[in-house]
CSV table of N, CA, C and O in Angstrom, one decimal:
chain,number,residue,atom,x,y,z
F,506,UNK,N,0.8,-1.2,0.0
F,506,UNK,CA,0.0,0.0,0.0
F,506,UNK,C,0.9,1.2,0.0
F,506,UNK,O,1.8,1.4,0.8
F,507,UNK,N,0.6,2.2,-0.8
F,507,UNK,CA,1.4,3.4,-1.0
F,507,UNK,C,1.0,4.4,0.1
F,507,UNK,O,-0.1,4.6,0.5
F,508,UNK,N,2.1,5.1,0.6
F,508,UNK,CA,1.8,6.1,1.6
F,508,UNK,C,1.5,7.4,0.9
F,508,UNK,O,1.0,8.4,1.5
F,509,UNK,N,1.6,7.5,-0.4
F,509,UNK,CA,1.3,8.7,-1.2
F,509,UNK,C,-0.2,8.7,-1.6
F,509,UNK,O,-0.6,7.8,-2.3
F,510,UNK,N,-1.0,9.6,-1.1
F,510,UNK,CA,-2.4,9.6,-1.3
F,510,UNK,C,-2.6,10.7,-2.4
F,510,UNK,O,-2.2,11.8,-2.3
F,511,UNK,N,-3.3,10.3,-3.5
F,511,UNK,CA,-3.5,11.2,-4.5
F,511,UNK,C,-4.6,12.3,-4.2
F,511,UNK,O,-5.4,12.1,-3.3
F,512,UNK,N,-4.5,13.4,-4.8
F,512,UNK,CA,-5.5,14.5,-4.6
F,512,UNK,C,-6.9,14.0,-4.9
F,512,UNK,O,-7.9,14.3,-4.2
F,513,UNK,N,-7.1,13.1,-5.9
F,513,UNK,CA,-8.4,12.6,-6.3
F,513,UNK,C,-9.0,11.8,-5.1
F,513,UNK,O,-10.2,11.9,-4.8
F,514,UNK,N,-8.2,11.0,-4.5
F,514,UNK,CA,-8.7,10.2,-3.4
F,514,UNK,C,-9.1,11.1,-2.2
F,514,UNK,O,-10.1,10.9,-1.6
F,515,UNK,N,-8.3,12.1,-1.9
F,515,UNK,CA,-8.6,13.0,-0.8
F,515,UNK,C,-9.9,13.8,-1.2
F,515,UNK,O,-10.8,13.9,-0.3
F,516,UNK,N,-10.1,14.3,-2.4
F,516,UNK,CA,-11.3,15.0,-2.8
F,516,UNK,C,-12.5,14.1,-2.8
F,516,UNK,O,-13.6,14.5,-2.4
F,517,UNK,N,-12.3,12.9,-3.2
F,517,UNK,CA,-13.5,12.0,-3.2
F,517,UNK,C,-13.9,11.7,-1.7
F,517,UNK,O,-15.1,11.7,-1.4
F,518,UNK,N,-13.0,11.5,-0.8
F,518,UNK,CA,-13.3,11.3,0.6
F,518,UNK,C,-14.0,12.5,1.2
F,518,UNK,O,-14.9,12.4,1.9
F,519,UNK,N,-13.5,13.7,0.8
F,519,UNK,CA,-14.1,15.0,1.3
F,519,UNK,C,-15.5,15.1,0.8
F,519,UNK,O,-16.4,15.5,1.6
F,520,UNK,N,-15.7,14.8,-0.5
F,520,UNK,CA,-17.0,15.0,-1.0
F,520,UNK,C,-18.0,14.0,-0.4
F,520,UNK,O,-19.2,14.3,-0.1
F,521,UNK,N,-17.6,12.8,-0.1
F,521,UNK,CA,-18.4,11.8,0.5
F,521,UNK,C,-18.8,12.2,1.9
F,521,UNK,O,-19.9,12.1,2.4
F,522,UNK,N,-17.8,12.8,2.6
F,522,UNK,CA,-18.1,13.2,4.0
F,522,UNK,C,-19.0,14.4,4.0
F,522,UNK,O,-20.0,14.4,4.8
F,523,UNK,N,-18.9,15.3,3.1
F,523,UNK,CA,-19.8,16.5,3.0
F,523,UNK,C,-21.2,16.0,2.6
F,523,UNK,O,-22.2,16.5,3.2
F,524,UNK,N,-21.3,15.0,1.7
F,524,UNK,CA,-22.7,14.5,1.4
F,524,UNK,C,-23.3,13.8,2.6
F,524,UNK,O,-24.5,14.0,2.8
F,525,UNK,N,-22.5,13.1,3.4
F,525,UNK,CA,-23.0,12.5,4.6
F,525,UNK,C,-23.5,13.5,5.6
F,525,UNK,O,-24.6,13.3,6.2
F,526,UNK,N,-22.8,14.6,5.8
F,526,UNK,CA,-23.2,15.6,6.7
F,526,UNK,C,-24.5,16.3,6.2
F,526,UNK,O,-25.4,16.5,7.0
F,527,UNK,N,-24.6,16.5,4.9
F,527,UNK,CA,-25.8,17.2,4.4
F,527,UNK,C,-27.0,16.3,4.6
F,527,UNK,O,-28.1,16.7,4.9
F,528,UNK,N,-26.8,15.0,4.4
F,528,UNK,CA,-27.9,14.0,4.6
F,528,UNK,C,-28.4,14.0,6.0
F,528,UNK,O,-29.5,13.9,6.4
F,529,UNK,N,-27.4,14.0,6.9
F,529,UNK,CA,-27.7,14.0,8.4
F,529,UNK,C,-28.5,15.3,8.8
F,529,UNK,O,-29.4,15.2,9.5
F,530,UNK,N,-28.0,16.4,8.2
F,530,UNK,CA,-28.7,17.7,8.5
F,530,UNK,C,-30.1,17.7,8.0
F,530,UNK,O,-31.0,18.1,8.7
F,531,UNK,N,-30.3,17.2,6.8
F,531,UNK,CA,-31.7,17.1,6.2
F,531,UNK,C,-32.5,16.2,7.1
F,531,UNK,O,-33.7,16.5,7.3
F,532,UNK,N,-32.0,15.0,7.4
F,532,UNK,CA,-32.8,14.1,8.3
F,532,UNK,C,-33.1,14.7,9.6
F,532,UNK,O,-34.2,14.5,10.1
F,533,UNK,N,-32.2,15.4,10.2
F,533,UNK,CA,-32.5,16.0,11.5
F,533,UNK,C,-33.6,17.1,11.4
F,533,UNK,O,-34.4,17.2,12.3
F,534,UNK,N,-33.6,17.9,10.3
F,534,UNK,CA,-34.6,18.9,10.1
F,534,UNK,C,-36.0,18.2,9.9
F,534,UNK,O,-37.0,18.6,10.4
F,535,UNK,N,-36.0,17.1,9.1
F,535,UNK,CA,-37.2,16.4,8.9
F,535,UNK,C,-37.8,15.8,10.2
F,535,UNK,O,-39.0,15.7,10.4
F,536,UNK,N,-36.9,15.3,11.1
F,536,UNK,CA,-37.3,14.7,12.3
F,536,UNK,C,-37.7,15.7,13.3
F,536,UNK,O,-38.4,15.3,14.3
F,537,UNK,N,-37.4,16.9,13.2
F,537,UNK,CA,-37.8,17.9,14.2
F,537,UNK,C,-39.2,18.4,13.9
F,537,UNK,O,-39.4,19.3,13.1
F,538,UNK,N,-40.1,17.8,14.6
F,538,UNK,CA,-41.5,18.2,14.4
F,538,UNK,C,-42.1,19.0,15.6
F,538,UNK,O,-43.3,19.0,15.9
F,539,UNK,N,-41.2,19.6,16.4
F,539,UNK,CA,-41.7,20.3,17.6
F,539,UNK,C,-42.6,21.4,17.2
F,539,UNK,O,-42.4,22.2,16.2
F,540,UNK,N,-43.7,21.5,17.9
F,540,UNK,CA,-44.7,22.6,17.6
F,540,UNK,C,-45.7,22.2,16.6
F,540,UNK,O,-46.7,22.9,16.4
F,541,UNK,N,-45.6,21.0,16.0
F,541,UNK,CA,-46.6,20.5,15.0
F,541,UNK,C,-47.6,19.7,15.7
F,541,UNK,O,-47.3,18.9,16.6
F,542,UNK,N,-48.9,19.8,15.3
F,542,UNK,CA,-49.9,18.9,15.9
F,542,UNK,C,-50.0,17.7,15.0
F,542,UNK,O,-49.6,17.7,13.9
F,543,UNK,N,-50.5,16.6,15.6
F,543,UNK,CA,-50.7,15.4,14.8
F,543,UNK,C,-52.1,15.4,14.1
F,543,UNK,O,-52.3,14.5,13.3
F,544,UNK,N,-53.0,16.3,14.5
F,544,UNK,CA,-54.3,16.3,13.8
F,544,UNK,C,-54.2,17.1,12.5
F,544,UNK,O,-54.0,18.3,12.5
F,545,UNK,N,-54.3,16.4,11.4
F,545,UNK,CA,-54.2,17.1,10.1
F,545,UNK,C,-55.5,17.0,9.4
F,545,UNK,O,-55.5,17.0,8.1
F,546,UNK,N,-56.6,17.0,10.0
F,546,UNK,CA,-57.9,17.0,9.4
F,546,UNK,C,-58.1,18.3,8.7
F,546,UNK,O,-57.8,19.3,9.2
F,547,UNK,N,-58.7,18.2,7.5
F,547,UNK,CA,-59.0,19.4,6.7
F,547,UNK,C,-57.9,19.9,5.8
F,547,UNK,O,-58.2,20.2,4.7
F,548,UNK,N,-56.7,20.0,6.3
F,548,UNK,CA,-55.6,20.5,5.5
F,548,UNK,C,-55.8,21.8,4.9
F,548,UNK,O,-54.9,22.4,4.3
F,549,UNK,N,-57.0,22.4,4.9
F,549,UNK,CA,-57.2,23.7,4.3
F,549,UNK,C,-57.0,24.8,5.3
F,549,UNK,O,-56.7,25.9,4.9
F,550,UNK,N,-57.2,24.6,6.6
F,550,UNK,CA,-57.1,25.6,7.6
F,550,UNK,C,-55.8,25.7,8.3
F,550,UNK,O,-55.8,25.6,9.6
F,551,UNK,N,-54.7,25.8,7.7
F,551,UNK,CA,-53.4,25.8,8.4
F,551,UNK,C,-53.0,27.3,8.7
F,551,UNK,O,-52.0,27.8,8.3
F,552,UNK,N,-53.9,28.0,9.3
F,552,UNK,CA,-53.6,29.4,9.6
F,552,UNK,C,-54.0,30.3,8.5
F,552,UNK,O,-54.7,29.9,7.5
F,553,UNK,N,-53.5,31.5,8.5
F,553,UNK,CA,-53.8,32.5,7.5
F,553,UNK,C,-52.9,32.4,6.2
F,553,UNK,O,-53.2,33.0,5.2
F,554,UNK,N,-51.8,31.6,6.3
F,554,UNK,CA,-50.9,31.5,5.2
F,554,UNK,C,-50.0,32.7,5.1
F,554,UNK,O,-50.0,33.6,6.0
F,555,UNK,N,-49.1,32.7,4.1
F,555,UNK,CA,-48.1,33.7,4.0
F,555,UNK,C,-48.8,35.1,3.7
F,555,UNK,O,-49.8,35.1,3.1
F,556,UNK,N,-48.1,36.1,4.2
F,556,UNK,CA,-48.6,37.5,3.9
F,556,UNK,C,-48.4,37.9,2.5
F,556,UNK,O,-47.3,37.6,1.9
F,557,UNK,N,-49.3,38.7,1.9
F,557,UNK,CA,-49.1,39.2,0.6
F,557,UNK,C,-48.0,40.3,0.7
F,557,UNK,O,-47.8,40.9,1.7
F,558,UNK,N,-47.3,40.5,-0.5
F,558,UNK,CA,-46.3,41.5,-0.5
F,558,UNK,C,-46.3,42.2,-1.9
F,558,UNK,O,-46.7,41.6,-2.9
F,559,UNK,N,-45.8,43.4,-2.0
F,559,UNK,CA,-45.6,44.1,-3.2
F,559,UNK,C,-44.6,45.2,-2.9
F,559,UNK,O,-44.8,46.1,-2.2
F,560,UNK,N,-43.4,44.9,-3.4
F,560,UNK,CA,-42.3,45.8,-3.1
F,560,UNK,C,-41.3,45.8,-4.3
F,560,UNK,O,-41.3,45.0,-5.2
F,561,UNK,N,-40.4,46.8,-4.2
F,561,UNK,CA,-39.2,46.8,-5.2
F,561,UNK,C,-38.0,46.3,-4.4
F,561,UNK,O,-37.7,46.9,-3.4
F,562,UNK,N,-37.4,45.3,-4.9
F,562,UNK,CA,-36.2,44.7,-4.3
F,562,UNK,C,-35.1,44.7,-5.4
F,562,UNK,O,-35.2,44.1,-6.4
F,563,UNK,N,-34.0,45.4,-5.1
F,563,UNK,CA,-32.9,45.5,-6.0
F,563,UNK,C,-33.3,46.0,-7.4
F,563,UNK,O,-32.8,45.4,-8.4
F,564,UNK,N,-34.3,46.9,-7.4
F,564,UNK,CA,-34.7,47.4,-8.7
F,564,UNK,C,-35.8,46.6,-9.4
F,564,UNK,O,-36.2,46.9,-10.5
F,565,UNK,N,-36.2,45.5,-8.8
F,565,UNK,CA,-37.2,44.6,-9.4
F,565,UNK,C,-38.5,44.6,-8.6
F,565,UNK,O,-38.4,44.6,-7.4
F,566,UNK,N,-39.6,44.7,-9.3
F,566,UNK,CA,-40.9,44.7,-8.6
F,566,UNK,C,-41.3,43.3,-8.4
F,566,UNK,O,-41.4,42.4,-9.3
F,567,UNK,N,-41.4,42.9,-7.1
F,567,UNK,CA,-41.8,41.6,-6.7
F,567,UNK,C,-43.1,41.7,-6.0
F,567,UNK,O,-43.4,42.6,-5.2
F,568,UNK,N,-44.0,40.7,-6.3
F,568,UNK,CA,-45.3,40.7,-5.7
F,568,UNK,C,-45.7,39.2,-5.4
F,568,UNK,O,-45.2,38.3,-6.0
F,569,UNK,N,-46.5,39.1,-4.4
F,569,UNK,CA,-47.0,37.8,-4.0
F,569,UNK,C,-48.3,37.9,-3.3
F,569,UNK,O,-48.5,38.9,-2.5
F,570,UNK,N,-49.2,37.0,-3.6
F,570,UNK,CA,-50.5,37.1,-3.0
F,570,UNK,C,-51.2,35.7,-3.0
F,570,UNK,O,-50.9,34.9,-3.8
F,571,UNK,N,-52.0,35.5,-2.0
F,571,UNK,CA,-52.8,34.2,-1.9
F,571,UNK,C,-53.7,34.1,-3.1
F,571,UNK,O,-54.3,35.1,-3.6
F,572,UNK,N,-53.9,32.9,-3.6
F,572,UNK,CA,-54.8,32.6,-4.7
F,572,UNK,C,-55.7,31.4,-4.3
F,572,UNK,O,-55.2,30.5,-3.6
F,573,UNK,N,-56.9,31.3,-4.9
F,573,UNK,CA,-57.7,30.2,-4.6
F,573,UNK,C,-58.1,29.4,-5.9
F,573,UNK,O,-58.8,28.4,-5.8
F,574,UNK,N,-57.7,29.9,-7.1
F,574,UNK,CA,-58.0,29.2,-8.3
F,574,UNK,C,-56.7,29.3,-9.2
F,574,UNK,O,-55.8,30.0,-9.0
F,575,UNK,N,-56.8,28.5,-10.3
F,575,UNK,CA,-55.6,28.5,-11.2
F,575,UNK,C,-54.6,27.5,-10.7
F,575,UNK,O,-54.8,26.8,-9.7
F,576,UNK,N,-53.5,27.3,-11.5
F,576,UNK,CA,-52.6,26.3,-11.2
F,576,UNK,C,-51.8,26.7,-9.9
F,576,UNK,O,-51.2,25.8,-9.2
F,577,UNK,N,-51.7,28.0,-9.5
F,577,UNK,CA,-51.0,28.4,-8.3
F,577,UNK,C,-51.7,27.8,-7.1
F,577,UNK,O,-51.0,27.5,-6.1
F,578,UNK,N,-53.0,27.6,-7.1
F,578,UNK,CA,-53.8,27.1,-6.0
F,578,UNK,C,-53.4,25.7,-5.6
F,578,UNK,O,-53.5,25.3,-4.5
F,579,UNK,N,-52.8,24.9,-6.6
F,579,UNK,CA,-52.4,23.6,-6.4
F,579,UNK,C,-51.0,23.4,-5.8
F,579,UNK,O,-50.6,22.4,-5.4
F,580,UNK,N,-50.3,24.5,-5.7
F,580,UNK,CA,-48.9,24.5,-5.2
F,580,UNK,C,-48.7,25.4,-4.0
F,580,UNK,O,-47.7,26.0,-3.9
F,581,UNK,N,-49.7,25.4,-3.1
F,581,UNK,CA,-49.5,26.2,-1.9
F,581,UNK,C,-50.5,27.4,-1.9
F,581,UNK,O,-50.6,28.1,-0.9
F,582,UNK,N,-51.2,27.6,-3.0
F,582,UNK,CA,-52.2,28.7,-3.0
F,582,UNK,C,-51.6,30.1,-2.9
F,582,UNK,O,-52.1,31.0,-2.3
F,583,UNK,N,-50.4,30.3,-3.6
F,583,UNK,CA,-49.7,31.6,-3.5
F,583,UNK,C,-49.1,31.9,-4.9
F,583,UNK,O,-48.5,31.0,-5.5
F,584,UNK,N,-49.4,33.1,-5.4
F,584,UNK,CA,-48.8,33.5,-6.7
F,584,UNK,C,-47.8,34.5,-6.5
F,584,UNK,O,-47.9,35.5,-5.8
F,585,UNK,N,-46.6,34.4,-7.2
F,585,UNK,CA,-45.5,35.3,-7.1
F,585,UNK,C,-45.1,35.7,-8.5
F,585,UNK,O,-45.1,35.0,-9.4
F,586,UNK,N,-44.8,37.0,-8.6
F,586,UNK,CA,-44.3,37.6,-9.8
F,586,UNK,C,-43.0,38.4,-9.6
F,586,UNK,O,-42.9,39.0,-8.5
F,587,UNK,N,-42.2,38.4,-10.6
F,587,UNK,CA,-41.0,39.3,-10.6
F,587,UNK,C,-41.1,40.1,-11.9
F,587,UNK,O,-41.2,39.6,-13.0
F,588,UNK,N,-41.3,41.4,-11.7
F,588,UNK,CA,-41.5,42.3,-12.9
F,588,UNK,C,-42.7,41.9,-13.7
F,588,UNK,O,-42.6,42.0,-14.9
F,589,UNK,N,-43.7,41.4,-13.1
F,589,UNK,CA,-44.9,41.0,-13.8
F,589,UNK,C,-44.9,39.6,-14.4
F,589,UNK,O,-45.9,39.2,-14.9
F,590,UNK,N,-43.8,38.9,-14.3
F,590,UNK,CA,-43.7,37.6,-14.8
F,590,UNK,C,-43.7,36.6,-13.7
F,590,UNK,O,-43.1,36.7,-12.7
F,591,UNK,N,-44.5,35.5,-13.9
F,591,UNK,CA,-44.8,34.5,-12.9
F,591,UNK,C,-43.5,33.7,-12.5
F,591,UNK,O,-42.8,33.2,-13.4
F,592,UNK,N,-43.2,33.7,-11.2
F,592,UNK,CA,-42.2,32.8,-10.7
F,592,UNK,C,-43.0,31.6,-10.1
F,592,UNK,O,-43.8,31.7,-9.2
F,593,UNK,N,-42.7,30.4,-10.7
F,593,UNK,CA,-43.4,29.2,-10.2
F,593,UNK,C,-42.9,28.8,-8.8
F,593,UNK,O,-41.7,28.6,-8.7
F,594,UNK,N,-43.7,28.8,-7.8
F,594,UNK,CA,-43.4,28.5,-6.5
F,594,UNK,C,-44.2,27.3,-6.0
F,594,UNK,O,-45.3,27.0,-6.5
F,595,UNK,N,-43.7,26.6,-5.0
F,595,UNK,CA,-44.5,25.4,-4.5
F,595,UNK,C,-44.2,25.3,-3.0
F,595,UNK,O,-43.1,25.5,-2.5
F,596,UNK,N,-45.2,25.0,-2.3
F,596,UNK,CA,-45.1,24.8,-0.8
F,596,UNK,C,-44.9,23.3,-0.6
F,596,UNK,O,-45.7,22.4,-1.1
F,597,UNK,N,-43.9,22.9,0.2
F,597,UNK,CA,-43.6,21.6,0.5
F,597,UNK,C,-44.5,21.1,1.6
F,597,UNK,O,-45.1,21.9,2.3
F,598,UNK,N,-44.5,19.8,1.9
F,598,UNK,CA,-45.4,19.2,2.9
F,598,UNK,C,-45.0,19.7,4.3
F,598,UNK,O,-45.9,19.9,5.2
F,599,UNK,N,-43.7,20.1,4.5
F,599,UNK,CA,-43.3,20.6,5.8
F,599,UNK,C,-43.6,22.1,6.0
F,599,UNK,O,-43.2,22.7,7.0
F,600,UNK,N,-44.2,22.7,5.0
F,600,UNK,CA,-44.5,24.2,5.1
F,600,UNK,C,-43.5,25.1,4.5
F,600,UNK,O,-43.7,26.3,4.4
F,601,UNK,N,-42.3,24.5,4.1
F,601,UNK,CA,-41.3,25.3,3.5
F,601,UNK,C,-41.7,25.6,2.0
F,601,UNK,O,-42.6,24.9,1.5
F,602,UNK,N,-40.9,26.5,1.4
F,602,UNK,CA,-41.2,26.9,0.0
F,602,UNK,C,-40.0,26.7,-0.9
F,602,UNK,O,-38.9,27.0,-0.4
F,603,UNK,N,-40.2,26.4,-2.2
F,603,UNK,CA,-39.2,26.3,-3.2
F,603,UNK,C,-39.7,27.0,-4.4
F,603,UNK,O,-40.9,27.2,-4.6
F,604,UNK,N,-38.7,27.3,-5.3
F,604,UNK,CA,-39.1,27.9,-6.6
F,604,UNK,C,-38.3,27.2,-7.7
F,604,UNK,O,-37.3,26.5,-7.4
F,605,UNK,N,-38.6,27.5,-9.0
F,605,UNK,CA,-37.8,26.9,-10.1
F,605,UNK,C,-36.5,27.5,-10.1
F,605,UNK,O,-35.5,26.9,-10.7
F,606,UNK,N,-36.3,28.7,-9.5
F,606,UNK,CA,-34.9,29.3,-9.5
F,606,UNK,C,-34.1,28.7,-8.4
F,606,UNK,O,-32.9,28.4,-8.6
F,607,UNK,N,-34.7,28.5,-7.2
F,607,UNK,CA,-33.9,28.0,-6.1
F,607,UNK,C,-34.5,26.6,-5.7
F,607,UNK,O,-35.0,26.4,-4.6
F,608,UNK,N,-34.5,25.7,-6.6
F,608,UNK,CA,-35.3,24.4,-6.4
F,608,UNK,C,-34.7,23.6,-5.3
F,608,UNK,O,-35.4,22.8,-4.7
F,609,UNK,N,-33.4,23.7,-5.0
F,609,UNK,CA,-32.8,22.8,-4.0
F,609,UNK,C,-32.6,23.6,-2.7
F,609,UNK,O,-31.9,23.1,-1.8
F,610,UNK,N,-33.1,24.8,-2.6
F,610,UNK,CA,-33.0,25.6,-1.4
F,610,UNK,C,-34.4,25.9,-0.9
F,610,UNK,O,-35.2,26.3,-1.6
F,611,UNK,N,-34.7,25.6,0.4
F,611,UNK,CA,-36.0,25.9,1.0
F,611,UNK,C,-36.0,27.2,1.7
F,611,UNK,O,-35.0,27.6,2.3
F,612,UNK,N,-37.2,27.8,1.8
F,612,UNK,CA,-37.4,29.0,2.5
F,612,UNK,C,-38.7,28.9,3.3
F,612,UNK,O,-39.6,28.2,3.1
F,613,UNK,N,-38.7,29.7,4.4
F,613,UNK,CA,-39.8,29.7,5.4
F,613,UNK,C,-41.0,30.4,4.8
F,613,UNK,O,-42.1,30.0,5.2
F,614,UNK,N,-40.9,31.3,3.9
F,614,UNK,CA,-42.0,32.1,3.4
F,614,UNK,C,-41.7,32.6,2.0
F,614,UNK,O,-40.5,32.7,1.6
F,615,UNK,N,-42.7,32.9,1.2
F,615,UNK,CA,-42.5,33.3,-0.2
F,615,UNK,C,-41.7,34.6,-0.4
F,615,UNK,O,-41.1,34.8,-1.4
F,616,UNK,N,-41.8,35.5,0.5
F,616,UNK,CA,-41.1,36.8,0.4
F,616,UNK,C,-39.5,36.5,0.3
F,616,UNK,O,-38.9,37.0,-0.6
F,617,UNK,N,-39.0,35.8,1.3
F,617,UNK,CA,-37.6,35.5,1.2
F,617,UNK,C,-37.2,34.7,0.0
F,617,UNK,O,-36.1,34.9,-0.6
F,618,UNK,N,-38.1,33.7,-0.4
F,618,UNK,CA,-37.8,33.0,-1.6
F,618,UNK,C,-37.7,33.9,-2.8
F,618,UNK,O,-36.8,33.7,-3.6
F,619,UNK,N,-38.6,34.8,-2.9
F,619,UNK,CA,-38.7,35.7,-4.1
F,619,UNK,C,-37.4,36.6,-4.1
F,619,UNK,O,-36.8,36.8,-5.2
F,620,UNK,N,-37.0,37.1,-3.0
F,620,UNK,CA,-35.8,37.9,-2.9
F,620,UNK,C,-34.6,37.1,-3.3
F,620,UNK,O,-33.7,37.6,-4.0
F,621,UNK,N,-34.5,35.9,-2.9
F,621,UNK,CA,-33.4,35.0,-3.3
F,621,UNK,C,-33.4,34.7,-4.8
F,621,UNK,O,-32.4,34.6,-5.4
F,622,UNK,N,-34.6,34.6,-5.3
F,622,UNK,CA,-34.7,34.4,-6.8
F,622,UNK,C,-34.2,35.6,-7.5
F,622,UNK,O,-33.5,35.5,-8.5
F,623,UNK,N,-34.5,36.8,-7.1
F,623,UNK,CA,-34.0,38.0,-7.7
F,623,UNK,C,-32.5,38.0,-7.6
F,623,UNK,O,-31.8,38.4,-8.6
F,624,UNK,N,-31.9,37.7,-6.4
F,624,UNK,CA,-30.5,37.6,-6.3
F,624,UNK,C,-29.9,36.6,-7.3
F,624,UNK,O,-28.9,36.9,-7.9
F,625,UNK,N,-30.5,35.5,-7.4
F,625,UNK,CA,-30.0,34.4,-8.3
F,625,UNK,C,-30.1,34.8,-9.8
F,625,UNK,O,-29.2,34.4,-10.6
F,626,UNK,N,-31.1,35.6,-10.1
F,626,UNK,CA,-31.3,36.0,-11.5
F,626,UNK,C,-30.2,37.0,-12.0
F,626,UNK,O,-29.9,37.1,-13.1
F,627,UNK,N,-29.6,37.7,-11.0
F,627,UNK,CA,-28.5,38.7,-11.3
F,627,UNK,C,-28.9,39.6,-12.5
F,627,UNK,O,-28.1,39.9,-13.3
F,628,UNK,N,-30.1,40.1,-12.5
F,628,UNK,CA,-30.5,41.1,-13.5
F,628,UNK,C,-31.1,40.4,-14.7
F,628,UNK,O,-31.7,41.1,-15.6
F,629,UNK,N,-31.0,39.1,-14.9
F,629,UNK,CA,-31.6,38.4,-16.0
F,629,UNK,C,-33.1,38.5,-16.0
F,629,UNK,O,-33.7,38.6,-14.9
F,630,UNK,N,-33.8,38.4,-17.1
F,630,UNK,CA,-35.2,38.4,-17.2
F,630,UNK,C,-35.8,37.0,-16.9
F,630,UNK,O,-35.2,36.0,-17.3
F,631,UNK,N,-36.8,37.0,-16.0
F,631,UNK,CA,-37.4,35.7,-15.7
F,631,UNK,C,-38.3,35.3,-16.9
F,631,UNK,O,-39.1,36.0,-17.4
F,632,UNK,N,-38.1,34.0,-17.3
F,632,UNK,CA,-38.9,33.5,-18.3
F,632,UNK,C,-39.8,32.5,-17.7
F,632,UNK,O,-39.4,31.4,-17.2
F,633,UNK,N,-41.1,32.8,-17.7
F,633,UNK,CA,-42.1,31.8,-17.1
F,633,UNK,C,-42.1,30.5,-17.7
F,633,UNK,O,-41.8,30.3,-18.9
F,634,UNK,N,-42.5,29.5,-16.9
F,634,UNK,CA,-42.6,28.1,-17.4
F,634,UNK,C,-44.0,28.0,-18.0
F,634,UNK,O,-45.0,28.4,-17.5
F,635,UNK,N,-44.0,27.3,-19.2
F,635,UNK,CA,-45.3,27.0,-19.9
F,635,UNK,C,-46.0,25.9,-19.1
F,635,UNK,O,-45.4,24.8,-19.0
F,636,UNK,N,-47.1,26.2,-18.6
F,636,UNK,CA,-47.9,25.1,-17.8
F,636,UNK,C,-48.9,24.6,-18.8
F,636,UNK,O,-49.9,25.2,-19.0
F,637,UNK,N,-48.7,23.3,-19.3
F,637,UNK,CA,-49.7,22.7,-20.2
F,637,UNK,C,-50.6,21.9,-19.5
F,637,UNK,O,-50.4,21.2,-18.6
């Protein structure tokens, strides 16, 4: 066995360790249900939902509002736009939010999600997804 360890082996081990830590953190977050009730009857009355917003963030007009019809109603009941163009958002089962821009990053509410999408766009125009 060689005592010389290649950079590739070290990087592979580091990547595997980082992936393991990420999985453990995700599992710990999923296992933390403090404050949640076990009664899920109705599923429609989970409080008032996220607050509507209409503001200019870094020069972009961002809006968000609750909706009860259309395809937005099936993904958390909230519609978000950046400069008048729809940002597709979805509420996860645990109450967190994701978007097509930040699909692997979760947010507690649509306002912070929309601001992060503006940051990620870096001035680029949002192109809405065609919903067939």
